[in-house]
Short mmCIF file of C-alpha atoms in Angstrom, two decimals:
data_model
loop_
_atom_site.label_atom_id
_atom_site.label_comp_id
_atom_site.label_asym_id
_atom_site.label_seq_id
_atom_site.Cartn_x
_atom_site.Cartn_y
_atom_site.Cartn_z
CA MET A 22 0.00 0.00 0.00
CA SER A 23 1.22 3.47 -0.87
CA LEU A 24 -0.11 7.02 -1.08
CA THR A 25 -1.31 8.29 -4.43
CA ARG A 26 -0.26 11.68 -5.74
CA GLU A 27 -3.66 13.12 -4.84
CA GLU A 28 -3.47 11.67 -1.33
CA ARG A 29 -0.07 13.26 -0.83
CA LYS A 30 -1.61 16.59 -1.78
CA GLN A 31 -4.57 15.97 0.56
CA TYR A 32 -2.37 15.14 3.55
CA ASP A 33 0.55 17.45 2.79
CA ARG A 34 0.48 19.19 6.19
CA HIS A 35 0.59 15.85 7.99
CA ILE A 36 3.44 14.56 5.87
CA LEU A 37 5.47 17.68 6.66
CA LEU A 38 5.45 16.71 10.35
CA ASP A 39 8.51 14.66 11.26
CA GLU A 40 6.44 12.77 13.83
CA ILE A 41 3.99 11.59 11.15
CA GLY A 42 5.50 11.87 7.68
CA GLU A 43 4.52 9.55 4.86
CA LYS A 44 5.06 6.50 7.07
CA GLY A 45 2.56 7.73 9.63
CA GLN A 46 0.09 8.74 6.94
CA LEU A 47 0.25 5.22 5.53
CA LYS A 48 -0.55 3.88 9.00
CA LEU A 49 -3.61 6.11 9.04
CA LYS A 50 -4.61 4.88 5.59
CA LYS A 51 -4.41 1.27 6.77
CA ALA A 52 -6.30 1.93 10.02
CA ARG A 53 -9.85 0.74 10.59
CA VAL A 54 -11.90 2.67 13.17
CA LEU A 55 -15.49 2.09 14.30
CA VAL A 56 -17.36 5.11 15.69
CA ILE A 57 -20.37 4.43 17.91
CA GLY A 58 -22.82 7.27 17.46
CA ALA A 59 -23.00 10.09 14.92
CA GLY A 60 -24.30 12.69 17.36
CA GLY A 61 -22.65 15.39 19.44
CA LEU A 62 -19.38 13.52 20.02
CA GLY A 63 -19.51 11.42 16.87
CA CYS A 64 -19.69 14.42 14.52
CA PRO A 65 -16.29 15.94 15.43
CA VAL A 66 -14.72 12.48 15.79
CA LEU A 67 -15.86 11.55 12.29
CA GLN A 68 -14.90 14.89 10.76
CA TYR A 69 -11.34 14.84 12.07
CA LEU A 70 -10.70 11.14 11.45
CA THR A 71 -11.98 11.58 7.90
CA ALA A 72 -9.84 14.67 7.34
CA ALA A 73 -6.82 12.91 8.87
CA GLY A 74 -7.06 10.08 6.37
CA VAL A 75 -8.14 7.09 8.46
CA GLY A 76 -8.65 4.64 5.60
CA THR A 77 -11.71 2.71 6.82
CA ILE A 78 -14.35 4.22 9.10
CA GLY A 79 -17.46 2.45 10.34
CA VAL A 80 -20.42 4.44 11.66
CA ILE A 81 -23.12 2.79 13.77
CA ASP A 82 -26.18 4.84 14.75
CA ASP A 83 -29.90 4.12 14.35
CA ASP A 84 -31.07 7.64 15.20
CA VAL A 85 -32.51 10.32 12.92
CA ILE A 86 -31.67 14.03 12.84
CA GLU A 87 -33.86 16.38 14.88
CA GLN A 88 -33.85 20.16 14.91
CA SER A 89 -32.57 20.24 18.50
CA ASN A 90 -29.45 18.37 17.32
CA LEU A 91 -28.28 21.23 15.09
CA GLN A 92 -27.02 23.34 18.01
CA ARG A 93 -24.06 20.96 18.40
CA GLN A 94 -24.12 18.27 15.68
CA ILE A 95 -22.57 20.42 12.98
CA LEU A 96 -22.39 17.77 10.27
CA TYR A 97 -26.09 18.36 9.67
CA THR A 98 -28.33 21.16 8.39
CA ILE A 99 -31.99 22.11 8.67
CA ASP A 100 -32.59 20.24 5.40
CA ASP A 101 -31.44 16.97 7.02
CA ILE A 102 -34.16 16.80 9.70
CA GLY A 103 -35.76 13.36 9.73
CA LYS A 104 -32.91 11.68 7.88
CA SER A 105 -30.61 8.95 9.19
CA LYS A 106 -27.67 10.40 11.11
CA ALA A 107 -25.24 7.70 10.01
CA ALA A 108 -26.20 7.84 6.33
CA THR A 109 -26.22 11.65 6.25
CA ALA A 110 -22.87 11.84 8.02
CA ILE A 111 -21.22 9.48 5.56
CA LYS A 112 -22.65 11.36 2.58
CA ARG A 113 -21.25 14.63 3.93
CA LEU A 114 -17.89 13.15 4.94
CA SER A 115 -17.38 11.55 1.53
CA ARG A 116 -17.31 15.06 0.10
CA LEU A 117 -14.66 16.08 2.64
CA ASN A 118 -12.36 13.19 1.74
CA PRO A 119 -13.06 10.90 -1.25
CA PHE A 120 -10.22 8.54 -0.28
CA ILE A 121 -12.01 7.04 2.74
CA ASN A 122 -13.86 3.72 2.77
CA PHE A 123 -17.01 4.15 4.88
CA HIS A 124 -19.12 1.37 6.37
CA LEU A 125 -22.71 2.24 7.30
CA PHE A 126 -24.55 0.51 10.17
CA PRO A 127 -27.95 2.22 10.69
CA GLU A 128 -28.74 0.13 13.76
CA LYS A 129 -28.25 0.04 17.52
CA LEU A 130 -25.16 -1.51 19.02
CA ASN A 131 -26.31 -4.52 21.03
CA SER A 132 -25.01 -7.72 22.56
CA LYS A 133 -25.82 -9.63 19.35
CA ASN A 134 -23.84 -7.51 16.87
CA ALA A 135 -21.07 -5.94 18.99
CA ILE A 136 -18.49 -8.75 18.88
CA GLU A 137 -18.73 -9.26 15.13
CA LEU A 138 -18.53 -5.52 14.49
CA PHE A 139 -15.60 -4.90 16.82
CA ASN A 140 -13.59 -7.80 15.35
CA ASP A 141 -13.53 -5.99 12.02
CA TYR A 142 -11.84 -2.81 13.35
CA ASP A 143 -8.57 -1.79 15.01
CA ILE A 144 -9.91 0.91 17.35
CA ILE A 145 -13.38 1.63 18.73
CA VAL A 146 -14.55 5.17 19.54
CA ASP A 147 -17.50 5.51 21.91
CA GLY A 148 -19.58 8.57 21.12
CA SER A 149 -22.71 7.27 22.83
CA ASP A 150 -24.73 9.17 25.42
CA ASN A 151 -26.04 6.43 27.71
CA PHE A 152 -24.64 4.00 30.26
CA PRO A 153 -25.91 0.72 28.75
CA THR A 154 -24.03 1.39 25.52
CA ARG A 155 -20.88 2.45 27.39
CA TYR A 156 -20.79 -0.76 29.42
CA LEU A 157 -21.60 -2.85 26.34
CA ALA A 158 -18.86 -1.15 24.30
CA ASN A 159 -16.36 -1.63 27.12
CA ASP A 160 -17.12 -5.33 27.55
CA ALA A 161 -17.07 -6.02 23.81
CA ALA A 162 -13.76 -4.16 23.49
CA VAL A 163 -12.23 -6.27 26.25
CA ILE A 164 -13.46 -9.53 24.73
CA THR A 165 -12.18 -8.60 21.25
CA ASN A 166 -9.03 -6.97 22.65
CA LYS A 167 -9.61 -3.59 21.02
CA PRO A 168 -8.69 -0.19 22.48
CA LEU A 169 -11.73 1.92 23.28
CA VAL A 170 -11.65 5.72 23.15
CA TYR A 171 -14.16 7.08 25.64
CA GLY A 172 -15.78 10.50 25.75
CA ALA A 173 -18.64 11.86 27.85
CA ILE A 174 -20.27 15.26 28.30
CA PHE A 175 -22.48 16.82 30.98
CA LYS A 176 -23.76 20.40 30.65
CA PHE A 177 -20.42 22.31 30.67
CA GLU A 178 -18.01 19.47 31.51
CA GLY A 179 -16.43 16.64 29.56
CA GLN A 180 -14.25 13.56 30.04
CA VAL A 181 -11.88 11.62 27.79
CA SER A 182 -9.94 8.41 28.37
CA VAL A 183 -8.63 5.36 26.50
CA PHE A 184 -9.56 1.92 27.82
CA ASN A 185 -8.08 -1.51 27.17
CA TYR A 186 -5.00 -0.12 25.41
CA LYS A 187 -2.16 -2.64 25.57
CA GLY A 188 -3.71 -4.23 28.65
CA SER A 189 -4.58 -0.97 30.39
CA ALA A 190 -7.56 -0.35 32.67
CA THR A 191 -11.11 -0.52 31.37
CA TYR A 192 -14.29 1.49 31.85
CA ARG A 193 -15.33 -0.88 34.63
CA CYS A 194 -12.07 -0.19 36.48
CA LEU A 195 -13.07 3.47 36.57
CA TYR A 196 -16.83 2.97 36.99
CA PRO A 197 -17.50 -0.57 38.28
CA THR A 198 -21.27 -0.13 38.47
CA SER A 199 -23.75 2.07 36.66
CA PRO A 200 -25.30 5.00 38.55
CA ASP A 201 -28.99 4.98 39.37
CA PRO A 202 -30.95 5.99 36.25
CA LYS A 203 -32.69 8.74 38.25
CA ASP A 204 -29.29 10.31 38.88
CA SER A 205 -28.06 10.23 35.28
CA PRO A 206 -30.09 12.59 33.08
CA ASN A 207 -29.15 13.00 29.42
CA CYS A 208 -28.76 16.06 27.21
CA SER A 209 -32.45 16.13 26.29
CA GLU A 210 -33.29 16.55 29.98
CA ILE A 211 -30.65 19.00 31.22
CA GLY A 212 -29.09 20.56 28.11
CA VAL A 213 -25.48 20.85 26.95
CA LEU A 214 -23.30 23.73 25.77
CA GLY A 215 -23.06 23.32 21.99
CA VAL A 216 -19.29 23.69 21.65
CA LEU A 217 -18.51 21.15 24.42
CA PRO A 218 -18.96 17.97 22.34
CA GLY A 219 -16.90 19.60 19.60
CA ILE A 220 -13.95 19.91 21.97
CA ILE A 221 -14.34 16.50 23.62
CA GLY A 222 -14.92 14.74 20.30
CA SER A 223 -11.82 16.39 18.85
CA LEU A 224 -9.80 15.12 21.81
CA GLN A 225 -11.13 11.62 21.16
CA ALA A 226 -10.04 11.84 17.52
CA ASN A 227 -6.63 13.01 18.71
CA GLU A 228 -6.23 9.87 20.83
CA VAL A 229 -7.02 7.70 17.80
CA ILE A 230 -4.41 9.45 15.67
CA LYS A 231 -1.78 9.13 18.40
CA MET A 232 -2.42 5.41 18.75
CA VAL A 233 -2.35 4.75 15.01
CA CYS A 234 0.79 6.77 14.37
CA GLY A 235 2.56 5.74 17.57
CA ILE A 236 3.19 9.30 18.77
CA GLY A 237 2.65 11.16 22.04
CA ASN A 238 1.28 9.79 25.29
CA VAL A 239 -2.03 7.96 25.03
CA LEU A 240 -4.62 8.66 27.76
CA SER A 241 -4.61 5.08 29.07
CA ASN A 242 -5.01 4.70 32.84
CA GLN A 243 -5.75 8.44 32.83
CA LEU A 244 -8.98 10.44 32.79
CA LEU A 245 -8.91 13.92 31.30
CA THR A 246 -11.60 16.26 32.63
CA TYR A 247 -12.43 19.61 31.04
CA ASN A 248 -14.63 22.44 32.36
CA MET A 249 -15.84 24.92 29.76
CA LEU A 250 -16.83 27.62 32.26
CA THR A 251 -13.54 27.76 34.14
CA MET A 252 -11.31 26.41 31.34
CA GLN A 253 -9.74 24.12 33.93
CA GLN A 254 -8.33 20.82 32.75
CA MET A 255 -7.12 17.94 34.90
CA VAL A 256 -5.64 14.53 34.15
CA LEU A 257 -6.43 12.02 36.88
CA ALA A 258 -4.63 8.68 37.14
CA TYR A 259 -6.46 5.43 37.90
CA LYS A 260 -5.40 1.80 38.04
CA LYS A 261 -6.46 -1.43 36.41
CA ASN A 262 -8.61 -3.60 38.64
CA THR A 263 -7.27 -7.09 38.02
CA SER A 264 -10.16 -8.69 39.91
CA ILE A 265 -12.62 -7.68 37.18
CA GLU A 266 -13.05 -10.41 34.58
CA ILE A 267 -15.09 -9.93 31.40
CA ASN A 268 -15.59 -13.12 29.41
CA GLU A 269 -19.01 -12.67 27.83
CA LEU A 270 -21.59 -10.02 27.09
CA ASN A 271 -24.68 -9.48 29.19
CA PRO A 272 -27.74 -10.26 27.02
CA ASP A 273 -29.47 -7.09 28.26
CA TYR A 274 -27.35 -4.08 29.22
CA ASN A 275 -30.46 -2.04 30.02
CA TYR A 276 -31.18 -4.52 32.78
CA ALA A 277 -27.55 -4.47 33.95
CA CYS A 278 -27.70 -0.70 34.21
CA GLY A 279 -30.94 -0.70 36.15
CA ILE A 280 -33.35 0.72 33.56
CA LYS A 281 -35.16 -2.47 32.63
CA VAL A 282 -38.91 -2.43 33.25
CA ASP A 283 -41.15 -5.46 33.67
CA ASP A 284 -43.91 -4.29 31.35
CA TYR A 285 -43.72 -3.79 27.66
CA GLY A 286 -42.14 -1.29 25.36
CA ILE A 287 -44.38 -0.71 22.36
CA THR A 288 -43.87 0.88 18.96
CA LYS A 289 -45.97 3.56 17.28
CA ASN A 290 -47.79 0.91 15.23
CA GLN A 291 -48.55 -1.16 18.33
CA LEU A 292 -49.87 1.97 20.02
CA LYS A 293 -52.39 2.40 17.19
CA ALA A 294 -53.46 -1.22 17.66
CA LEU A 295 -54.62 -0.43 21.21
CA HIS A 296 -57.51 1.56 19.64
CA GLU A 297 -57.25 4.35 22.22
CA ASN A 298 -58.15 2.03 25.12
CA TYR A 299 -55.43 3.64 27.23
CA ASP A 300 -54.34 6.87 28.88
CA LEU A 301 -51.31 8.80 27.64
CA LEU A 302 -48.69 10.41 29.87
CA ASP A 303 -46.05 12.80 28.53
CA VAL A 304 -43.05 13.03 30.92
CA ARG A 305 -40.98 15.53 28.92
CA GLU A 306 -40.30 19.10 29.95
CA LEU A 307 -42.81 21.85 29.12
CA HIS A 308 -40.66 23.46 26.42
CA GLU A 309 -40.46 20.09 24.61
CA ARG A 310 -44.21 19.58 24.78
CA GLU A 311 -44.88 23.06 23.43
CA LEU A 312 -42.92 22.19 20.30
CA HIS A 313 -44.84 18.97 19.59
CA HIS A 314 -46.88 16.34 21.40
CA ILE A 315 -49.37 13.55 20.73
CA GLY A 316 -51.77 14.46 23.51
CA GLY A 317 -52.29 12.97 26.92
CA HIS A 318 -51.66 14.26 30.42
CA HIS A 319 -48.40 16.14 30.97
CA ILE A 320 -46.27 15.64 34.08
CA PRO A 321 -42.49 16.20 33.77
CA LEU A 322 -40.47 13.29 35.11
CA SER A 323 -38.98 15.51 37.83
CA GLU A 324 -42.49 16.15 39.22
CA LEU A 325 -43.93 12.67 38.78
CA GLU A 326 -43.65 11.41 42.37
CA LYS A 327 -45.46 14.37 43.95
CA ARG A 328 -48.09 14.55 41.18
CA SER A 329 -48.75 10.84 40.68
CA SER A 330 -52.26 11.21 42.19
CA GLU A 331 -53.29 13.02 38.99
CA ILE A 332 -52.95 9.77 37.02
CA THR A 333 -55.95 7.43 36.78
CA THR A 334 -55.37 3.76 37.58
CA ASP A 335 -58.41 2.15 35.94
CA ARG A 336 -56.99 2.04 32.40
CA ASP A 337 -53.75 0.97 30.73
CA LEU A 338 -51.16 3.76 30.75
CA VAL A 339 -48.76 4.54 27.91
CA VAL A 340 -45.86 6.79 28.89
CA TYR A 341 -43.88 8.68 26.27
CA CYS A 342 -40.91 11.03 26.05
CA LYS A 343 -38.38 11.60 23.29
CA SER A 344 -36.71 8.19 23.01
CA GLY A 345 -38.06 5.96 25.78
CA ILE A 346 -35.39 6.51 28.44
CA ARG A 347 -37.38 8.87 30.65
CA SER A 348 -40.50 6.79 30.07
CA LYS A 349 -38.77 3.73 31.54
CA LYS A 350 -37.72 5.77 34.57
CA ALA A 351 -41.31 6.99 34.95
CA ILE A 352 -42.64 3.43 34.96
CA GLN A 353 -40.13 2.47 37.63
CA ILE A 354 -41.31 5.37 39.79
CA LEU A 355 -44.99 4.50 39.32
CA LYS A 356 -44.37 0.85 40.17
CA GLN A 357 -42.54 1.84 43.35
CA ILE A 358 -45.48 4.06 44.31
CA GLY A 359 -47.79 1.08 43.85
CA PHE A 360 -49.48 1.44 40.46
CA LYS A 361 -51.05 -1.91 39.49
CA ASN A 362 -52.48 -1.06 36.05
CA THR A 363 -50.62 -2.18 32.93
CA LEU A 364 -47.82 0.25 32.09
CA PHE A 365 -46.36 0.60 28.61
CA TYR A 366 -43.72 2.92 27.22
CA LEU A 367 -43.04 4.03 23.66
CA ASN A 368 -39.66 2.56 22.78
CA ASP A 369 -39.10 4.50 19.56
CA SER A 370 -39.10 8.19 18.81
CA ILE A 371 -42.40 9.79 17.85
CA PHE A 372 -40.87 13.09 16.77
#
């Protein structure tokens, strides 16, 4: 394998660097990287890995573009609303660099497809926004012996680390157990500063390039934290926990992370099949409901416990939010309070 004349022109500024040169650029061309998620973190990761010349890039994401994404997911435009994130990202990135081989996976990462997917790549980048996927990605990376580049964001703060790199510590060494779902809101519930994922995602891409080219100090056994409001950055050391063994995937990472519910998740089509013999409960915030809703009673998740008496118990109840995560939490709360009627949640987006 060698660089073509056009590729040398494309990567000229890399090749000029003694630390990379043509040899390093060839390593990038040969590299195979899988990016989980094409959202806030995935967009900058994908843009910079594509621009850098990573030869094969896989993108796995089953989500579609929403208007609220545009504040931070800068691969997309207003014209892309409703389209597949993964497919739209690849279309846009192909125009940035025509020398990249893209693999599209418009599906969710799960315990059935993770091992096969990971085996086909050299490095995995986790751009997900939920704990089940993070634990799944970690465990699959350990089983397949792949380094995992981790990034996470919360309002104005971000984290970056590299797990399972040459036998280094893993995500479970840093976070052995998942936090309670009630204590781990996502961006749709609390918001996020738009430029934050751009910075954290760029740092993730930087770790990939360092590993591929064999330059610099990789963030293994180290957690970088970044605060956008104070501009303070810290690198915290942590150790590998040799007592943790990961030999197989959990069949249900939602259950392992404490957000499994006993009753059923239903789709939009299944909801129609109930023929309106149910009550609807919207647990999103008021500003979300004002933009669009499908009816029903409105009680934000944060107010559900103290306002649960407003909900009737003589009919089936269908709870909805944006993606199903808050709905599952709502069902858990109602069950703990003592609701005995059948509780469903919408497990796909209605917006």
